[in-house]
PDB file of C-alpha atoms in Angstrom:
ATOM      1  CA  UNK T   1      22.079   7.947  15.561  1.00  0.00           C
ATOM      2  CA  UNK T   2      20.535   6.858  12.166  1.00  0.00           C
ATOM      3  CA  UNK T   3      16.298   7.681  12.005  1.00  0.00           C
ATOM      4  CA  UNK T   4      13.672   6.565   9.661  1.00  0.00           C
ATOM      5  CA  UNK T   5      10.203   8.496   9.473  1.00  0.00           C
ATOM      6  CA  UNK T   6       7.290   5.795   8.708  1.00  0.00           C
ATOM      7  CA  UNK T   7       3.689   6.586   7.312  1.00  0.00           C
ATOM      8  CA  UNK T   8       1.469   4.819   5.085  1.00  0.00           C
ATOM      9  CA  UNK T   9      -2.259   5.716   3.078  1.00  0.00           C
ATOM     10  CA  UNK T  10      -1.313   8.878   2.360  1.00  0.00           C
ATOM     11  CA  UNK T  11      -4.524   9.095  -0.163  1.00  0.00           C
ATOM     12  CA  UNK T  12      -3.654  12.095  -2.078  1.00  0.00           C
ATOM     13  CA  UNK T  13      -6.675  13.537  -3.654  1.00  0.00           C
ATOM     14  CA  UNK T  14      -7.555  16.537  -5.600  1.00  0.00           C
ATOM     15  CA  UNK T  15      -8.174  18.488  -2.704  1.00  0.00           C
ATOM     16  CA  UNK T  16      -5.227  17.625  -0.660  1.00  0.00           C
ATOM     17  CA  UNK T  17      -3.191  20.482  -1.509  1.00  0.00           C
ATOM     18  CA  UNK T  18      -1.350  21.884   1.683  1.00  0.00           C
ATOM     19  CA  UNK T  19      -2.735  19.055   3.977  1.00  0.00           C
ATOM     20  CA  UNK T  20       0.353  16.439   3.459  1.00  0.00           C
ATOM     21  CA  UNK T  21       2.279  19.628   3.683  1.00  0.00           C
ATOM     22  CA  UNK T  22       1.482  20.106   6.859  1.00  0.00           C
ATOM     23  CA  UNK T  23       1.646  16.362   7.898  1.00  0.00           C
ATOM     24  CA  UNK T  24       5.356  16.580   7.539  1.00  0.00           C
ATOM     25  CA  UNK T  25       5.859  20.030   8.406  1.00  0.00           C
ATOM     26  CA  UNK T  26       3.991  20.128  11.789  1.00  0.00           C
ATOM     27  CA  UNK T  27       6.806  18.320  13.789  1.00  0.00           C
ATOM     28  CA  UNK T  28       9.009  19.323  11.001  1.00  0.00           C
ATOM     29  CA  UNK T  29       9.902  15.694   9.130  1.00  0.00           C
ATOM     30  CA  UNK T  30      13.935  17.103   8.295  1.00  0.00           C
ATOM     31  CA  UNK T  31      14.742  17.364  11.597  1.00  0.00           C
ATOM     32  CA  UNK T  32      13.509  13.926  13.212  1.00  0.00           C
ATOM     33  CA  UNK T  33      14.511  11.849  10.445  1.00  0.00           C
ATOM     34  CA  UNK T  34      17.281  11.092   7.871  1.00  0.00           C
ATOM     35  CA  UNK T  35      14.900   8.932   5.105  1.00  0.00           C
ATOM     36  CA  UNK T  36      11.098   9.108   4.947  1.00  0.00           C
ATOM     37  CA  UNK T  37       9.376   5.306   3.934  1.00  0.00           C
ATOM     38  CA  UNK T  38       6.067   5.900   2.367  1.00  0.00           C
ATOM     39  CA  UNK T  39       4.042   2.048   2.754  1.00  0.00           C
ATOM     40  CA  UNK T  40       1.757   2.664  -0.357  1.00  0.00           C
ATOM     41  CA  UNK T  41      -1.051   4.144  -1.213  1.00  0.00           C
ATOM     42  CA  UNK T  42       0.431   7.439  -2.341  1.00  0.00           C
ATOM     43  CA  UNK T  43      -2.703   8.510  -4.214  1.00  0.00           C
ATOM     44  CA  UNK T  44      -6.299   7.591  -3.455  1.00  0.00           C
ATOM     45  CA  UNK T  45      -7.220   6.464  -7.148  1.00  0.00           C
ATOM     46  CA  UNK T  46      -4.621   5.884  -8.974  1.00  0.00           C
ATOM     47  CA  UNK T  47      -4.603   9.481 -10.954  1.00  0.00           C
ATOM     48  CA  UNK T  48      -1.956  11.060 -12.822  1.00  0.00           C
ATOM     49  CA  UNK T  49      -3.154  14.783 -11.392  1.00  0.00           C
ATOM     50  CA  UNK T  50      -2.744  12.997  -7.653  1.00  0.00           C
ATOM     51  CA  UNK T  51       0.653  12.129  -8.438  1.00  0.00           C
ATOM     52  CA  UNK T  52       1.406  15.466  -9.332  1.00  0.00           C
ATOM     53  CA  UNK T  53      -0.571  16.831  -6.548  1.00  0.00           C
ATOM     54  CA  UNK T  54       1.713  14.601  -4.260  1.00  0.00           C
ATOM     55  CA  UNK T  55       4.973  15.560  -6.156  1.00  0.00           C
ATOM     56  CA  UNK T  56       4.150  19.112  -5.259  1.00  0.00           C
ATOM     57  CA  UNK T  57       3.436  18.502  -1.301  1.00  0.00           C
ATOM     58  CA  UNK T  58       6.861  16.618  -0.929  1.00  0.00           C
ATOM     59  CA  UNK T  59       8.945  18.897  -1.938  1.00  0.00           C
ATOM     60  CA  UNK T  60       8.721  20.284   1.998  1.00  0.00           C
ATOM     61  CA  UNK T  61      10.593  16.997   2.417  1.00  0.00           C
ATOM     62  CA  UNK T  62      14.655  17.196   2.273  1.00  0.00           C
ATOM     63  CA  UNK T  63      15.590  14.081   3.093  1.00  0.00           C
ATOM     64  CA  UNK T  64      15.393  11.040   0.534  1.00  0.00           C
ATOM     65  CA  UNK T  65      12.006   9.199   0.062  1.00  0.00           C
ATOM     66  CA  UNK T  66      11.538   5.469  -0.425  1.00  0.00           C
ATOM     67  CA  UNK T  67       8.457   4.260  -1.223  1.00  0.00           C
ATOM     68  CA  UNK T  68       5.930   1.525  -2.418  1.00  0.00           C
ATOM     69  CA  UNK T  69       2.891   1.536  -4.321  1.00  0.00           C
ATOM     70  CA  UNK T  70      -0.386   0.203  -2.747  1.00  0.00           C
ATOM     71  CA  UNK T  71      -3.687  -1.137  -4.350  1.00  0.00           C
ATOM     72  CA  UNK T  72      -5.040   2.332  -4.508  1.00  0.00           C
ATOM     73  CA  UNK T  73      -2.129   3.159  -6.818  1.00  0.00           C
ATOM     74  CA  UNK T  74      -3.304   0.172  -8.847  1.00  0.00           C
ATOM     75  CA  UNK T  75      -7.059   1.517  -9.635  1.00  0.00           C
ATOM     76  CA  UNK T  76      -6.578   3.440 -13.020  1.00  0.00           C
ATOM     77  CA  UNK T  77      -3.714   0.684 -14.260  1.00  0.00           C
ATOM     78  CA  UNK T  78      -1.348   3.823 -14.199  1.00  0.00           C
ATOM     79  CA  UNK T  79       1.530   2.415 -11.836  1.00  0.00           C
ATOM     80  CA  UNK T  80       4.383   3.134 -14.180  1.00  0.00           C
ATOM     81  CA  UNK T  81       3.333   6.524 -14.727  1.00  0.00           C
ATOM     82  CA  UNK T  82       2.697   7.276 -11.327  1.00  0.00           C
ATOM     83  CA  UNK T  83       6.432   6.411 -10.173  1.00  0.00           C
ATOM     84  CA  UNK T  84       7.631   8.516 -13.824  1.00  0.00           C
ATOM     85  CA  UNK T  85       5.921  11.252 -11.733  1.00  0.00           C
ATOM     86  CA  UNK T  86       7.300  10.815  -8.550  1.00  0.00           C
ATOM     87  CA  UNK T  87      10.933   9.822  -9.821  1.00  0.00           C
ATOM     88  CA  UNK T  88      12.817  12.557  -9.108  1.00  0.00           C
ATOM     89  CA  UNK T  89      11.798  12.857  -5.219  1.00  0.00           C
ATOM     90  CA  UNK T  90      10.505   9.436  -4.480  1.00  0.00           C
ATOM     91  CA  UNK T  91      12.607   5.970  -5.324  1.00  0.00           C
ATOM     92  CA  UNK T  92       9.106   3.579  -5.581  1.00  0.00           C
ATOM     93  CA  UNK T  93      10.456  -0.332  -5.009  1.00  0.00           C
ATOM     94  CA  UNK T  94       8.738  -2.499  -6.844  1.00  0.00           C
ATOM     95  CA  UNK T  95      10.547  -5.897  -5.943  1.00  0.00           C
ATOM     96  CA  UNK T  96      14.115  -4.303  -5.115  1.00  0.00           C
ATOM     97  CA  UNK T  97      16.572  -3.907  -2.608  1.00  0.00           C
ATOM     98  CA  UNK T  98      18.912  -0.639  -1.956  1.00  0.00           C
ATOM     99  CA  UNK T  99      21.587  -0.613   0.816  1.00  0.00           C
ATOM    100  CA  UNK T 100      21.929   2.978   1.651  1.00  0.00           C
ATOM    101  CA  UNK T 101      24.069   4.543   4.166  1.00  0.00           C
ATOM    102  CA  UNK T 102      22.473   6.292   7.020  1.00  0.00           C
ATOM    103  CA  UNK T 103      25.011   8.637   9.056  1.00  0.00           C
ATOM    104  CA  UNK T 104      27.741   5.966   9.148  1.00  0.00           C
ATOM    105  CA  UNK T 105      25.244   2.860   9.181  1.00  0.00           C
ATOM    106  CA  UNK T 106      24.638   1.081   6.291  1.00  0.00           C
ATOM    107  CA  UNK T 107      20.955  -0.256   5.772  1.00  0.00           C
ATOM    108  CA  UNK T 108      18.940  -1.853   3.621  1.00  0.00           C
ATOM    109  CA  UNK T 109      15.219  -1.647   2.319  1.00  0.00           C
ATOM    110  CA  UNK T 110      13.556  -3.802   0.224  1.00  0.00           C
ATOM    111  CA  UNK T 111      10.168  -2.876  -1.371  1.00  0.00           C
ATOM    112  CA  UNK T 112       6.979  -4.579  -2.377  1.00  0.00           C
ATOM    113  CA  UNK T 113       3.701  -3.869  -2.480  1.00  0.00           C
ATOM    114  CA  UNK T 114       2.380  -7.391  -1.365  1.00  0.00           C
ATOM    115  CA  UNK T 115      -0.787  -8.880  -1.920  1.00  0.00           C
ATOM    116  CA  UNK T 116      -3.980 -10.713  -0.505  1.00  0.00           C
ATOM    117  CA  UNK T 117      -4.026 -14.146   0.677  1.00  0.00           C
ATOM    118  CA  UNK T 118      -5.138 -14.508   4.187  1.00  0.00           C
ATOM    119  CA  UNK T 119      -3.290 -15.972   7.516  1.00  0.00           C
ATOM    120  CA  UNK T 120      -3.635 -19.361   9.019  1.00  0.00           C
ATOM    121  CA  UNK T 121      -5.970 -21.109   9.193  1.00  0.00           C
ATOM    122  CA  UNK T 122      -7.793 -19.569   6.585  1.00  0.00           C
ATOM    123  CA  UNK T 123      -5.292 -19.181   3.626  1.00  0.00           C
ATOM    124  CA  UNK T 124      -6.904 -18.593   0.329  1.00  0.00           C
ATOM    125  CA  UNK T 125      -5.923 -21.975  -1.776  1.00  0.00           C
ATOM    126  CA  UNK T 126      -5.247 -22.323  -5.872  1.00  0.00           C
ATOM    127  CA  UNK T 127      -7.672 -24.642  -6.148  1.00  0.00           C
ATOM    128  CA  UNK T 128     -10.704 -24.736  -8.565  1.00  0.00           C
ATOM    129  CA  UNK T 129     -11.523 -21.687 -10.756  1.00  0.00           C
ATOM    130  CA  UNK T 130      -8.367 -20.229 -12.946  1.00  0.00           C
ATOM    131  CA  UNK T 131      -9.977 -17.024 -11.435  1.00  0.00           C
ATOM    132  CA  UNK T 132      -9.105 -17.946  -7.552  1.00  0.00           C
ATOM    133  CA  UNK T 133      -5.897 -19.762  -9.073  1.00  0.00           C
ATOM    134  CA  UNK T 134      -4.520 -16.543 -10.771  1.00  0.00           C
ATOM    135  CA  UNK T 135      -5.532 -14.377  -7.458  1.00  0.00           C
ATOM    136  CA  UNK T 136      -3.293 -17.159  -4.931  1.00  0.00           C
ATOM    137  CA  UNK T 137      -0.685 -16.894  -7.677  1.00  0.00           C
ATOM    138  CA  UNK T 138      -0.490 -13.141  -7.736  1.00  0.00           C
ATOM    139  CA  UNK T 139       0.025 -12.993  -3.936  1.00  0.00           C
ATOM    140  CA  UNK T 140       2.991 -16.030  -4.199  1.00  0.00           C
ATOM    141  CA  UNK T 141       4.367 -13.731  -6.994  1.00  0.00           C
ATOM    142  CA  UNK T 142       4.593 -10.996  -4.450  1.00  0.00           C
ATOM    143  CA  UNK T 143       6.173 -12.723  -1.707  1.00  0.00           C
ATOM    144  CA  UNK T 144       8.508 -14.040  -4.082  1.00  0.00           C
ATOM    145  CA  UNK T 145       9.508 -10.690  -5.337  1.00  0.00           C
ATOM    146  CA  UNK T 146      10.270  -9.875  -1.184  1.00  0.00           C
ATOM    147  CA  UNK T 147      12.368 -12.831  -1.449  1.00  0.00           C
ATOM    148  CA  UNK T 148      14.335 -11.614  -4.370  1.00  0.00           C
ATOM    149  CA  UNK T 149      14.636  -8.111  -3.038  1.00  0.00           C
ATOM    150  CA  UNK T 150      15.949  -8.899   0.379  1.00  0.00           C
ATOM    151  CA  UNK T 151      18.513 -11.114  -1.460  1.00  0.00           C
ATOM    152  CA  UNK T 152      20.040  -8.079  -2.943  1.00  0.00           C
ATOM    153  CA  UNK T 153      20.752  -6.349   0.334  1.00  0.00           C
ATOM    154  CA  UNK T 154      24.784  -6.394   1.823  1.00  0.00           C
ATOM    155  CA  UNK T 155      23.417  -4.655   4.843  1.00  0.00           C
ATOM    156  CA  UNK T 156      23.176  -6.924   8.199  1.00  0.00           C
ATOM    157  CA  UNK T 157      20.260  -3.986   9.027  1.00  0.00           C
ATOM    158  CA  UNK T 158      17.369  -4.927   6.445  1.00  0.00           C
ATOM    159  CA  UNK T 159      14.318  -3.234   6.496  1.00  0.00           C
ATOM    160  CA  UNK T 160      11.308  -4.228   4.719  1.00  0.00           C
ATOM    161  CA  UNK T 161       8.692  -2.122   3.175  1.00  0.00           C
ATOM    162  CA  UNK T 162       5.331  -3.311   2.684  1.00  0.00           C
ATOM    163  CA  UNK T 163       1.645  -2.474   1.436  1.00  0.00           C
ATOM    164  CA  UNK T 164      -0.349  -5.033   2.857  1.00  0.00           C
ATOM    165  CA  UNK T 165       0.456  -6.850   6.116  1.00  0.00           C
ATOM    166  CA  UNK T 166       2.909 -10.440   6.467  1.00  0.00           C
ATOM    167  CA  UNK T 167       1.268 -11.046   9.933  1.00  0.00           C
ATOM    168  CA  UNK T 168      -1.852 -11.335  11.226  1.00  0.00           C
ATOM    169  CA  UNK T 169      -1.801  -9.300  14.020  1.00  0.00           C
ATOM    170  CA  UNK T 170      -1.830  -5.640  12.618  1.00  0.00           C
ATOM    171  CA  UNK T 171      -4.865  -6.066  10.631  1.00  0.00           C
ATOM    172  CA  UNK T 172      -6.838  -7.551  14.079  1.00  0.00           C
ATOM    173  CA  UNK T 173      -9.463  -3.987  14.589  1.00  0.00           C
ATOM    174  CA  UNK T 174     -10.656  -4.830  10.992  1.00  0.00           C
ATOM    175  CA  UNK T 175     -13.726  -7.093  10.415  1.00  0.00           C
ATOM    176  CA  UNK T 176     -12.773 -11.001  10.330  1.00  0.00           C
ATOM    177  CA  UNK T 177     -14.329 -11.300   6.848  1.00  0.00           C
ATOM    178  CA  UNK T 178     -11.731  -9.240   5.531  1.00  0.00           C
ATOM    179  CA  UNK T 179      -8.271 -10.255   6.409  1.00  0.00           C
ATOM    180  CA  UNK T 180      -7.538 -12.347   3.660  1.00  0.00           C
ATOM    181  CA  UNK T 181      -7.857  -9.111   1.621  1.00  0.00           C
ATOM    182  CA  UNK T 182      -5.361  -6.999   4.027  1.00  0.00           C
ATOM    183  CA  UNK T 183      -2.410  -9.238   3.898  1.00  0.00           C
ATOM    184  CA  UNK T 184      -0.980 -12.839   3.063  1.00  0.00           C
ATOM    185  CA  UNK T 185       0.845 -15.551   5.214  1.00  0.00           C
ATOM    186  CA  UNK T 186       3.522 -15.910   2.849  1.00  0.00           C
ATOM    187  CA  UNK T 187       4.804 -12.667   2.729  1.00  0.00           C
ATOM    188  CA  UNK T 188       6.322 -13.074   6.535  1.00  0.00           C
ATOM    189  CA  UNK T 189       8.646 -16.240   5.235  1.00  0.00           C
ATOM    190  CA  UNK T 190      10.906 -13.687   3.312  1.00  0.00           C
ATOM    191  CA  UNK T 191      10.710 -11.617   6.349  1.00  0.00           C
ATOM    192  CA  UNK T 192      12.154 -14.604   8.811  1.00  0.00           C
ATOM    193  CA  UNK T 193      14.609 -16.393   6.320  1.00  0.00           C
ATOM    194  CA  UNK T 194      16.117 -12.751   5.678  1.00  0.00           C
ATOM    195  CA  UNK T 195      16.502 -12.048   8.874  1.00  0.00           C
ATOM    196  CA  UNK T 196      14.630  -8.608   8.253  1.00  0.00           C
ATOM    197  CA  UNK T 197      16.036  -6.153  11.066  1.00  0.00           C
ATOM    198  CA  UNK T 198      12.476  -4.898  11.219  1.00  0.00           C
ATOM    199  CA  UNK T 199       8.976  -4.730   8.629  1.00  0.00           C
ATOM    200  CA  UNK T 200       6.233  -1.713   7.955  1.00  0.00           C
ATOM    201  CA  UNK T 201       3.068  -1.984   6.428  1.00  0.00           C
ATOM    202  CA  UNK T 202       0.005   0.065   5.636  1.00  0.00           C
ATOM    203  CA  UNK T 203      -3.376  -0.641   4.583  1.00  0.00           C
ATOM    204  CA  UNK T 204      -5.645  -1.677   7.528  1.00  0.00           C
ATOM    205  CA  UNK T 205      -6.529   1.346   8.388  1.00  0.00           C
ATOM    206  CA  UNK T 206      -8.277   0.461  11.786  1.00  0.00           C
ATOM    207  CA  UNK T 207      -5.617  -2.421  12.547  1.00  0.00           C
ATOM    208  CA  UNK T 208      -3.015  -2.699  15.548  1.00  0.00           C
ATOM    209  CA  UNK T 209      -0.015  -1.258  15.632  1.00  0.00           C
ATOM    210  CA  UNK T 210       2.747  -3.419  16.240  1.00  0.00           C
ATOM    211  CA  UNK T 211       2.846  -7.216  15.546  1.00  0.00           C
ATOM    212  CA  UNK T 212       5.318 -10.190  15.527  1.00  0.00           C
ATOM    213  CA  UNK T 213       6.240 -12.664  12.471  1.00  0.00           C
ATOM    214  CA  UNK T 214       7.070 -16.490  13.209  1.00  0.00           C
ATOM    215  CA  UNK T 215      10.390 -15.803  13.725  1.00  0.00           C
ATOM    216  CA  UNK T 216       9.918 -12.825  16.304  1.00  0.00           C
ATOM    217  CA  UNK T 217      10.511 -10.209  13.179  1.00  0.00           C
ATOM    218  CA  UNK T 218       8.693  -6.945  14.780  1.00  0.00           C
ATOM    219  CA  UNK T 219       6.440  -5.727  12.125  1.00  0.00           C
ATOM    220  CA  UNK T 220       4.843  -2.236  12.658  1.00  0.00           C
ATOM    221  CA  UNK T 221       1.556  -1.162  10.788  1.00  0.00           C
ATOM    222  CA  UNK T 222       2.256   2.676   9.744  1.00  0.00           C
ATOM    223  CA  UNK T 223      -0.725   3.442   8.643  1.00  0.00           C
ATOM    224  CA  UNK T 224      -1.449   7.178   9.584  1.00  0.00           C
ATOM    225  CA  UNK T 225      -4.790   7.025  10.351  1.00  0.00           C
ATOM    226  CA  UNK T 226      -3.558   4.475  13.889  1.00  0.00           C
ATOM    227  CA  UNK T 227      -1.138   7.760  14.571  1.00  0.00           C
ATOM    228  CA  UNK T 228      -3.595  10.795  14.686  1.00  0.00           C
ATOM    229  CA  UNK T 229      -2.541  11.525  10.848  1.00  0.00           C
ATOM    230  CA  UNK T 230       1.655  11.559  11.814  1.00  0.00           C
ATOM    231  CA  UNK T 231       4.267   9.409  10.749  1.00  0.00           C
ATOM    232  CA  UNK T 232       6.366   7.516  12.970  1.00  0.00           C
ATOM    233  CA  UNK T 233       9.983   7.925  14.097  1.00  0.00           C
ATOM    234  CA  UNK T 234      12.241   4.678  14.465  1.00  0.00           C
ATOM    235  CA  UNK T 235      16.066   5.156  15.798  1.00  0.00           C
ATOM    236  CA  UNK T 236      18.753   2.191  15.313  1.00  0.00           C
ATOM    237  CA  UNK T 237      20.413   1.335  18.470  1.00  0.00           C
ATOM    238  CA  UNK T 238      22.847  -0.939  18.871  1.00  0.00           C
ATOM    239  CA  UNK T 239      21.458  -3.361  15.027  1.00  0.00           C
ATOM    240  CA  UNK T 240      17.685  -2.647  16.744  1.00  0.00           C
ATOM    241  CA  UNK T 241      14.845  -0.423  15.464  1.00  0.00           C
ATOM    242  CA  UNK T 242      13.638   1.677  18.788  1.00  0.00           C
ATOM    243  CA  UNK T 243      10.431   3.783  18.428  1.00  0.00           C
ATOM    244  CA  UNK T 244      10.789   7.196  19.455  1.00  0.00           C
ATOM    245  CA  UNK T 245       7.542   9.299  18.282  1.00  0.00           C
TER     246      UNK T 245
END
């Protein structure tokens, strides 16, 4: 049967030589998976050297690598470079969908990295300041480019790959007064008009693992800090995403 490997907030530093590695090595990534999804923030500021750093650790990893970039990735304005880096072992999505095949099943991702915005009833609104405007806009921009990704997709098995979280309910273990930085709303209305087959997110770091959109969409925060610094294992059974480690 077809199997994804999940992690997220990888934070590559300059002294995390070896220690990714051995994150994919320990339970031996090649054998329980056929793709690894990466759910942003590859590096921990945004550096050219952590990209390379990162480059260097996954090359362990045999199978193909999707990713997405996360705010971290963001902090030195160096996201193009950072995927030139990575191109040859990691396909970043920025906005786009791939159908793949996957031992006989064909899938598709679609990548973004997502933005702020908050979750009902407190939902960040562009009104007032060109400042607050420009940061509700960014996160509509994001959701749209979800939208336009998951359009692409032939597959009936769509998976969606996320930074921060569409729902609520992953991020709930982080302090109130900062959800409406850890996800947006908006970005789960791709997510149920798509009829996404499942969603992963990183991110909150001290969050809850598995949540639900709207439309009953599972959505699983992959984050490896909630896993005891492992990825996850999904298997597709019968058009459904079943956990297995």
């Amino acid at each position: 049967m077809a199997r994804i490997a999940v992690v997220a907030d990888l934070h590559v530093h300059e002294q995390s030589k070896g220690y990714i590695k051995k994150l994919f090595l320990r339970r031996d990534i090649n054998k329980e998976a056929d793709i690894l999804l990466i759910g942003g923030d590859l590096t921990q500021n945004g550096k050219i050297r952590e990209a390379e750093i990162l480059l260097e650790e996954l090359k362990v990893v045999k199978i193909p690598i999707y990713a997405v970039l996360g705010n971290h990735d963001y902090q030195l304005n160096k996201k193009d470079k950072i995927i030139e880096v990575l191109k040859d072992k990691v396909l970043v999505l920025d906005g786009d969908g791939i159908d793949i095949e996957i031992k006989g099943f064909k899938v598709g991702i679609a990548g973004v990295k997502g933005f702020c915005g908050g979750f009902e009833p407190h939902v960040a609104q562009a009104y007032g300041e060109k400042a607050l405007k420009d940061f509700v806009f960014a996160g509509d921009r994001e959701a749209e480019k979800l939208d336009e990704a998951l359009s692409e997709l032939e597959s009936d098995v769509k998976i969606a790959l996320l930074h921060y979280s569409p729902v609520k309910e992953t991020i709930i273990g982080e302090f109130p007064e900062i959800f409406a930085f850890l996800g947006s709303k908006k970005l789960s209305v791709p997510l149920d008009y798509h009829k996404v087959s499942i969603a992963f997110h990183g991110h909150a770091h001290h969050g809850t693992i598995i949540g639900k959109t709207d439309g009953g969409i599972e959505v699983h925060n992959a984050t490896r800090i909630l896993y005891h610094n492992n990825y996850i294992v999904f298997e597709l059974k019968e058009g459904k995403w079943i956990r297995k480690f």
